[in-house]
CSV table of N, CA and C in Angstrom, one decimal:
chain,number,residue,atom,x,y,z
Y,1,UNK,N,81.2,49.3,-122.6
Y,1,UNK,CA,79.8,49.2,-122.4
Y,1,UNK,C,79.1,48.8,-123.7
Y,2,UNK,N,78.9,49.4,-124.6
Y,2,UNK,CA,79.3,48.8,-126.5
Y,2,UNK,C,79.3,47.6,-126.4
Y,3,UNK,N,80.3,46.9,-126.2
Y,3,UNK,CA,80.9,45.7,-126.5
Y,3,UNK,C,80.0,44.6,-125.6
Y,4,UNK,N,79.9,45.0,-124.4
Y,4,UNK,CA,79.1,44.3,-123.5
Y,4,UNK,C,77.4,43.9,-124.1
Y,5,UNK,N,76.6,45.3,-124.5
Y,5,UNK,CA,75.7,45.4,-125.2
Y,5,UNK,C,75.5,44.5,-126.7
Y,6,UNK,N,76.6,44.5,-127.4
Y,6,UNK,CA,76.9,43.9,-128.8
Y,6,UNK,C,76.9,42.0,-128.2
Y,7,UNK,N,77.9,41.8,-127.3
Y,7,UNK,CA,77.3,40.6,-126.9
Y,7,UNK,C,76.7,40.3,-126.4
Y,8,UNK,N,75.5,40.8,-126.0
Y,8,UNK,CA,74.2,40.4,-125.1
Y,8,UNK,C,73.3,40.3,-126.2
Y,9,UNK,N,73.2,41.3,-127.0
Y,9,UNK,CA,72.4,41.1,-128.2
Y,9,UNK,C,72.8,39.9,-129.0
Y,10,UNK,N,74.0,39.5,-128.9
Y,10,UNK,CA,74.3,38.0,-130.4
Y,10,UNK,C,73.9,36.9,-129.2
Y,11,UNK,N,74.2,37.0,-128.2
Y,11,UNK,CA,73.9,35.7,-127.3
Y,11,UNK,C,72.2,35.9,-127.3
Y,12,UNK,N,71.2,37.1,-127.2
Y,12,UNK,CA,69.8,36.7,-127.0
Y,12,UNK,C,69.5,36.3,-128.3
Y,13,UNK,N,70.1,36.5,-129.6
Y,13,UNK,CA,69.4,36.4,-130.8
Y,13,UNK,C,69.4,35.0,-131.0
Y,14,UNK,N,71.3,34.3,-130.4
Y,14,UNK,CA,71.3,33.0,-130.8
Y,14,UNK,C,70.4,32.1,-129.7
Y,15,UNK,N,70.0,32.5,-128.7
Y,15,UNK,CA,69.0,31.7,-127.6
Y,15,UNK,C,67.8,31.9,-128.1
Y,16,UNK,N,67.0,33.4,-128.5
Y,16,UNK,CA,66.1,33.2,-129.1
Y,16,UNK,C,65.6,32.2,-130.3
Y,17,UNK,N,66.6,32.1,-131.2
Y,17,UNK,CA,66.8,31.2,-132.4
Y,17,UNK,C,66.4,30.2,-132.1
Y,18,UNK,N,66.7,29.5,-131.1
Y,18,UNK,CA,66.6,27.7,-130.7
Y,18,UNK,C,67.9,27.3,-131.1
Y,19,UNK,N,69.0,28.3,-130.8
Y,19,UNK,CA,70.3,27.7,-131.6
Y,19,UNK,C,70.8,27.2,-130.2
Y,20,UNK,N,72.0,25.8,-130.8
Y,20,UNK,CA,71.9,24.8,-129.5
Y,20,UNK,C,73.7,25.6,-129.2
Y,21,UNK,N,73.9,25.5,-128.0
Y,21,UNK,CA,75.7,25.8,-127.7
Y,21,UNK,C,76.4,24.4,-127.8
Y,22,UNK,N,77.8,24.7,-127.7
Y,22,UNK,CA,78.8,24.1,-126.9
Y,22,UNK,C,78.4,23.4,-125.9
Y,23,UNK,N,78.7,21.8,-125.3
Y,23,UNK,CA,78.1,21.9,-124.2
Y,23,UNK,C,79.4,22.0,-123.7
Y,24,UNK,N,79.3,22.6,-122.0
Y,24,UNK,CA,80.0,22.9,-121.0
Y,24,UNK,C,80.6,24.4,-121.4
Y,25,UNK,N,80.1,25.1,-122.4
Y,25,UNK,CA,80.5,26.6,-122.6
Y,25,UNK,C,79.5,27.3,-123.2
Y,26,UNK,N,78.7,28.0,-122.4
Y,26,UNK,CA,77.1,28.7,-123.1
Y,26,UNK,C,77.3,29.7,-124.1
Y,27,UNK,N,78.2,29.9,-124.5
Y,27,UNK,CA,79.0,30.7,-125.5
Y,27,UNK,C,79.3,30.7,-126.7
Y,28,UNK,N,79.3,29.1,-127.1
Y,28,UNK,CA,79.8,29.1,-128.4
Y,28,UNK,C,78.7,28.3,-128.9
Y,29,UNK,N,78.1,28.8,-130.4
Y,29,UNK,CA,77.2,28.4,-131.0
Y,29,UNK,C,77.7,26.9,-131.1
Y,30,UNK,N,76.7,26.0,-131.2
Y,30,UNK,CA,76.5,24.9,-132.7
Y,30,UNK,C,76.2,25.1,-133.6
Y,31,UNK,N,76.7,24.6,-134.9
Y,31,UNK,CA,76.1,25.1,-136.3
Y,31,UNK,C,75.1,24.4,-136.4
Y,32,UNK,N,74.0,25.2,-136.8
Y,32,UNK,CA,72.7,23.9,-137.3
Y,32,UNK,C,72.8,23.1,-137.7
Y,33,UNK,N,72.6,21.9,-137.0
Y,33,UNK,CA,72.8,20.3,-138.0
Y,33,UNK,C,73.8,19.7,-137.1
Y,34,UNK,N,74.4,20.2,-136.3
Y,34,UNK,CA,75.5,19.5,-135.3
Y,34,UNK,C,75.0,18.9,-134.1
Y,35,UNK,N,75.8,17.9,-134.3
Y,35,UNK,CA,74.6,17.0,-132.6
Y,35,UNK,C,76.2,16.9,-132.0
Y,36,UNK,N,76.0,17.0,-130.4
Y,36,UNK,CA,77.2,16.6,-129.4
Y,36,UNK,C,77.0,15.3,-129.7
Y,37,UNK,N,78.5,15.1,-129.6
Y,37,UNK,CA,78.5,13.1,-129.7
Y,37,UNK,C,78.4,12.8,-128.3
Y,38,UNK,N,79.2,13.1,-126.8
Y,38,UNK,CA,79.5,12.8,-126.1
Y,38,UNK,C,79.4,14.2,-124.7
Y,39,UNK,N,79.6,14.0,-123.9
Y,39,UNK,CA,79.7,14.8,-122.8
Y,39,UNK,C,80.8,15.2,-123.3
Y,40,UNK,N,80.9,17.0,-122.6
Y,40,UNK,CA,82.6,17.5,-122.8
Y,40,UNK,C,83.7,17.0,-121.6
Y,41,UNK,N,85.0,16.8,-121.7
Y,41,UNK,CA,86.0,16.7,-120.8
Y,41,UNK,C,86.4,18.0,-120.8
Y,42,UNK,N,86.5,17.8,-119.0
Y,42,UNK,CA,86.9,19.1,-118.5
Y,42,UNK,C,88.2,18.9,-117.8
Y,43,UNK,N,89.6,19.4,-117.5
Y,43,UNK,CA,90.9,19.5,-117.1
Y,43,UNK,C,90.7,20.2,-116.3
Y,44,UNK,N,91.2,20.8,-115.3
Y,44,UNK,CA,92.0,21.5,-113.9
Y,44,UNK,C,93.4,21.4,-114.5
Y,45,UNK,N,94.2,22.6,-115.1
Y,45,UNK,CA,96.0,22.5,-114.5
Y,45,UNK,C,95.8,23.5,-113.9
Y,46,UNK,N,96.9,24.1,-113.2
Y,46,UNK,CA,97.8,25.0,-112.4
Y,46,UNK,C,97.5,26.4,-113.6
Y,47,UNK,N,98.2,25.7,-115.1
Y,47,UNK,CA,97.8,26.8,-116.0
Y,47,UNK,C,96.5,27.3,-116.3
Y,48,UNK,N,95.3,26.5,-116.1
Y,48,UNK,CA,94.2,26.9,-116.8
Y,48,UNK,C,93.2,25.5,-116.5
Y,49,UNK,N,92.4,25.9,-117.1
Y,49,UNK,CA,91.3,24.4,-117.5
Y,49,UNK,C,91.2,24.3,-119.2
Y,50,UNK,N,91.1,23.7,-119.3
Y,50,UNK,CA,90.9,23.1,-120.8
Y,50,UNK,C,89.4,22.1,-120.6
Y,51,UNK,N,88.9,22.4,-121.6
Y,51,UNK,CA,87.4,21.9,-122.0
Y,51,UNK,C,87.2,21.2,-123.7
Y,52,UNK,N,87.3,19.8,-123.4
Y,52,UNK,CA,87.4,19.3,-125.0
Y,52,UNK,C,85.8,19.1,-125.2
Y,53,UNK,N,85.6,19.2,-125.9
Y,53,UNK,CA,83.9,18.7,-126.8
Y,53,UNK,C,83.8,18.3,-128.0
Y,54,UNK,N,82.9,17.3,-128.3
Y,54,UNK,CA,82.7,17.0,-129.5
Y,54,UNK,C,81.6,16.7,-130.3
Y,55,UNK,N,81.3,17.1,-131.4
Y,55,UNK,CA,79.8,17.3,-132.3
Y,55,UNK,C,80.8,16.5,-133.6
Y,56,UNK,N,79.4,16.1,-134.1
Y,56,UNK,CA,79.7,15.9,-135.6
Y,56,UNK,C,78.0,16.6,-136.3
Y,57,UNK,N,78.9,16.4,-137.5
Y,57,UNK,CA,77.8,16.8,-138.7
Y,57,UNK,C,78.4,16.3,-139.7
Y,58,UNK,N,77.1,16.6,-141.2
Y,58,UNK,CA,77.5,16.2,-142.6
Y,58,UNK,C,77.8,17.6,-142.9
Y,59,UNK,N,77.8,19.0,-143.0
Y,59,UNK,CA,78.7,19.6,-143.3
Y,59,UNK,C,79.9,19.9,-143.7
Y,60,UNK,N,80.6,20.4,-144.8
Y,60,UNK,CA,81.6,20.2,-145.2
Y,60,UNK,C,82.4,21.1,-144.4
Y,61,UNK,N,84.1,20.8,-144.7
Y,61,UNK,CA,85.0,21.3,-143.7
Y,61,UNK,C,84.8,22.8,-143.7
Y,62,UNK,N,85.0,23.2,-145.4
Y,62,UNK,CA,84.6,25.2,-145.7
Y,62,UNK,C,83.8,25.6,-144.7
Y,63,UNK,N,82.5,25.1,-144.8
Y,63,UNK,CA,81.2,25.6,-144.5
Y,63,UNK,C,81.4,25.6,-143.2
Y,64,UNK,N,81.9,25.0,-142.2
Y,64,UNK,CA,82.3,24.7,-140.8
Y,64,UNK,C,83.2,25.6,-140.3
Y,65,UNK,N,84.2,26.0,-140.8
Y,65,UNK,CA,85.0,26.9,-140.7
Y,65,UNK,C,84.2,28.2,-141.1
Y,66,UNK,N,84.1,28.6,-142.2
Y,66,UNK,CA,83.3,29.8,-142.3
Y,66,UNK,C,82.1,29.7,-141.8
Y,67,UNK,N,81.2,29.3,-141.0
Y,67,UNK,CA,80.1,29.7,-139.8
Y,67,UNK,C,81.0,30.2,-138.4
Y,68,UNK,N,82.0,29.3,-138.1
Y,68,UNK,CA,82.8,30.3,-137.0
Y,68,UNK,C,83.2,31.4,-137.3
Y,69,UNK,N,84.0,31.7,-138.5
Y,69,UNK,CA,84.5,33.0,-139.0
Y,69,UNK,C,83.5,34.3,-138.9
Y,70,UNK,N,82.1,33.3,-139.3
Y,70,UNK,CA,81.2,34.7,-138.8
Y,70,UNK,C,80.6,34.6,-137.9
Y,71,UNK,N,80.3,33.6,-137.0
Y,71,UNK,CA,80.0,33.9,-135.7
Y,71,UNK,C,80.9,34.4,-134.2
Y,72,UNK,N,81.9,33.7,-134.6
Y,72,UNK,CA,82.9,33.8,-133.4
Y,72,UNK,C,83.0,35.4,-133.3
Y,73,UNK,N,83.5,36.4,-133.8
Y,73,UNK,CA,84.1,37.6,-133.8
Y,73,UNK,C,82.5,38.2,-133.6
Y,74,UNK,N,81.6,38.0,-133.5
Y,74,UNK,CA,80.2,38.6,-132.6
Y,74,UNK,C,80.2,38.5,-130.8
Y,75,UNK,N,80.9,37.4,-130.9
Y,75,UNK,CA,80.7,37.2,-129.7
Y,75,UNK,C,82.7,37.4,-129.0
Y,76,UNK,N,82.8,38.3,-129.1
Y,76,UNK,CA,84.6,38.9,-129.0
Y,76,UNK,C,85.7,38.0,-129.5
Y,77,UNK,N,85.2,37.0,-130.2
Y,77,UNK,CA,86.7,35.9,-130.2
Y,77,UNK,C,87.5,36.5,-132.0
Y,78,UNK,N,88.8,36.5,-131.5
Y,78,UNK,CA,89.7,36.8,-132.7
Y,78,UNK,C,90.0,35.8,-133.5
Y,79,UNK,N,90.0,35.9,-134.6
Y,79,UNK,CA,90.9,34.9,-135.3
Y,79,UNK,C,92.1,34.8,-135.3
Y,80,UNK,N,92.8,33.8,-135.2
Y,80,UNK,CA,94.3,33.2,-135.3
Y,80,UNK,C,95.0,32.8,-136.0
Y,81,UNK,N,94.2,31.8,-136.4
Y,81,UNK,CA,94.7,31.1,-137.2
Y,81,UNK,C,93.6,30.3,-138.1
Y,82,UNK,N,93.9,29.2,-138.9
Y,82,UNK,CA,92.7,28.9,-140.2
Y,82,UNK,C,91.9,28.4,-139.0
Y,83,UNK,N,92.1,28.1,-138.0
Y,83,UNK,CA,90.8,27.0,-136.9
Y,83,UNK,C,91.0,26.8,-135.5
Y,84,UNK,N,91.7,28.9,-135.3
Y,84,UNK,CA,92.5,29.3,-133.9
Y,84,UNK,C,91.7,30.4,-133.7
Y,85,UNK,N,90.9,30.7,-132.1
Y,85,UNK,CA,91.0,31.9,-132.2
Y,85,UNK,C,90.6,32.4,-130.5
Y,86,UNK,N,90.7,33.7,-130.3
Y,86,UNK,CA,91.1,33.9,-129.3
Y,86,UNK,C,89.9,35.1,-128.2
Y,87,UNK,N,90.1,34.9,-127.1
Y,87,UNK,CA,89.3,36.2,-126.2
Y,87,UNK,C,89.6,36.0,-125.2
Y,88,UNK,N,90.4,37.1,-124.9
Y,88,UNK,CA,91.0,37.5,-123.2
Y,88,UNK,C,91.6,36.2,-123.3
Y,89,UNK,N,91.1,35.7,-122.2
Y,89,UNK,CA,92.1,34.7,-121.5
Y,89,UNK,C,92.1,33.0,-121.8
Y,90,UNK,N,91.3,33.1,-123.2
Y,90,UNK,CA,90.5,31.9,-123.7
Y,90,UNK,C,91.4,31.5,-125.2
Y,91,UNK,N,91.8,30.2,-125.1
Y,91,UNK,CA,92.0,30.3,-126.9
Y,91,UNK,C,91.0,28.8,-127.8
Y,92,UNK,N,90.2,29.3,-128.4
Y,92,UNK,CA,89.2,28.1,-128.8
Y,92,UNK,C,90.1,27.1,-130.0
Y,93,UNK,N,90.0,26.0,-130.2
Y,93,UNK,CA,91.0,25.2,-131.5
Y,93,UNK,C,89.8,24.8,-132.1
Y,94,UNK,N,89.1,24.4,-132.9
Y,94,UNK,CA,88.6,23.7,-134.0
Y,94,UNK,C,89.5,22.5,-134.8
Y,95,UNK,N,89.2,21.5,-134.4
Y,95,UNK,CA,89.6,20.5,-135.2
Y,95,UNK,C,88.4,19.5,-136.0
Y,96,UNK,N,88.5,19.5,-136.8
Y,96,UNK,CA,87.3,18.5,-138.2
Y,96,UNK,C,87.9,17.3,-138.8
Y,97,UNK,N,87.6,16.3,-138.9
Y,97,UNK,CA,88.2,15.3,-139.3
Y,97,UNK,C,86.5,14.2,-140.0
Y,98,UNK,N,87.0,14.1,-141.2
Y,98,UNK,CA,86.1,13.7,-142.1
Y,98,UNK,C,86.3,12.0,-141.8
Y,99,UNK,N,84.8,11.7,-141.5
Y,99,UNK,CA,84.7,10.1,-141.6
Y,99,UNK,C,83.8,9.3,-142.2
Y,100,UNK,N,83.7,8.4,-142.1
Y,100,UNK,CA,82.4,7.6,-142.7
Y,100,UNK,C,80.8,8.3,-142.3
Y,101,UNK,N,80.5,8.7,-140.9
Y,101,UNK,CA,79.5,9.2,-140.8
Y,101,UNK,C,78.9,10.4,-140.8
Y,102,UNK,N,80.2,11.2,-141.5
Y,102,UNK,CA,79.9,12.5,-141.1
Y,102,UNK,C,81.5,13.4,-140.8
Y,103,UNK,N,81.3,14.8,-140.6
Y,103,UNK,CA,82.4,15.3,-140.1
Y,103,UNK,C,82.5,15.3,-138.3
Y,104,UNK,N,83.5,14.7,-137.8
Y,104,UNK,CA,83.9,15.0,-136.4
Y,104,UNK,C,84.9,16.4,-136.1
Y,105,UNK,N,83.8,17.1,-135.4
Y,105,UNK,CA,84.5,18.0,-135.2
Y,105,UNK,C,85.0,18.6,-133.7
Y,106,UNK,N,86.1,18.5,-133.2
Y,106,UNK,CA,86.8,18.8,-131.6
Y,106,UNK,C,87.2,20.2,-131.5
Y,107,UNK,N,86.0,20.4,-129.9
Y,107,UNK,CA,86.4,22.0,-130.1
Y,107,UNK,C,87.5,21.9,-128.4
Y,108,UNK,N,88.6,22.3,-128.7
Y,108,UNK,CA,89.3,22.5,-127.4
Y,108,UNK,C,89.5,23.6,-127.3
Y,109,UNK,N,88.7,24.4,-126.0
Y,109,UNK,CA,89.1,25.4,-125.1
Y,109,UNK,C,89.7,25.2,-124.2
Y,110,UNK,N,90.7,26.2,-124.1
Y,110,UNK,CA,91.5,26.8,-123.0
Y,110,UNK,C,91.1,28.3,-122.4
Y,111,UNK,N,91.4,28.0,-120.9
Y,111,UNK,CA,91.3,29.3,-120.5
Y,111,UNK,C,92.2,29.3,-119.6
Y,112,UNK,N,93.4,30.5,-119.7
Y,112,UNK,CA,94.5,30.2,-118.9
Y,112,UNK,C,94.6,30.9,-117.7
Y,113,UNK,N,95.0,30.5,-116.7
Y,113,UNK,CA,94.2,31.4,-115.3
Y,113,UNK,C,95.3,33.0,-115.3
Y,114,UNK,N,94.5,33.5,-115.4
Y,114,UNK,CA,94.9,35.2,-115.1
Y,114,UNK,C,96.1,35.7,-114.7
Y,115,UNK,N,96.3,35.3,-113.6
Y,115,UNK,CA,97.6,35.4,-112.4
Y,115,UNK,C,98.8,34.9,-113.5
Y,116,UNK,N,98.9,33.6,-113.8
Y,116,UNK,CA,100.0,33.2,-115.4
Y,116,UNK,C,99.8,34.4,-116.3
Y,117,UNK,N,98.6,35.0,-116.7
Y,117,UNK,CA,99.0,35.4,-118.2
Y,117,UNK,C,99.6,36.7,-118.0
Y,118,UNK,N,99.6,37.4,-116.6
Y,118,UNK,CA,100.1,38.6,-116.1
Y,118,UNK,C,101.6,38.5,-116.2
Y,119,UNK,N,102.2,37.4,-115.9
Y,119,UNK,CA,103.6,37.5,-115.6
Y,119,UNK,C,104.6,37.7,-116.9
C-alpha cells in the first residue's frame, strides 16, 4: 500500500510539474529539454510487446543517465545495468548516441507477458 502511495505521489508531482512522458508509456518521465522525434513503435510477440521510442536533446550522455538514476527508482524501476533497468514484468534499455544535432536517445521497453515469466 506504501509503495502504491509513493508512486502516485512521483507520478502527480511529475504531471503537476508540466513534465512531458514517454510517448506510448505514461510512466516514464522526459528529461527537460527532450522533444520526441517520432511516434513510438509498438511489437505484439507471443513473449511480450516491446515499445521503441525516441527523443533527442543537447544534453550530455552523464547528465542523461544520471536523471534516470534518480528518477526511475521513484517510480519502482531497478537498476541493472549502466542504461538497464527493471519492474515486475518490464525491462526499460536506454540507448544515447551522440550526433550532429544533439543526443539521440532510444528508449526500448519490454514487457514480457506473465504466463512466460512464471514458467
Amino acid at each position: 500500500m506504501i509503495y502504491l502511495f509513493s508512486v502516485f505521489l512521483c507520478l502527480w508531482s511529475f504531471s503537476s510539474s508540466g513534465t512531458a512522458f514517454l510517448s506510448g508509456s505514461e510512466d516514464i518521465p522526459l528529461m527537460l529539454g527532450m522533444a520526441v522525434q517520432e511516434s513510438p513503435a509498438i511489437f505484439d510477440k507471443k513473449e511480450g510487446q516491446v515499445l521503441v521510442s525516441k527523443a533527442i536533446t543537447h544534453e550530455t550522455t552523464p547528465a542523461i543517465l544520471r536523471f534516470y538514476d534518480q528518477v526511475l527508482p521513484n517510480l519502482g524501476w531497478t537498476k541493472l545495468g549502466m542504461d538497464t533497468y527493471r519492474r515486475k514484468t518490464q525491462t526499460l534499455k536506454i540507448k544515447i548516441e551522440k550526433k550532429k544535432n544533439g543526443q539521440h536517445v532510444t528508449f526500448n521497453l519490454v514487457e514480457v507477458n506473465e504466463s512466460l515469466e512464471k514458467k
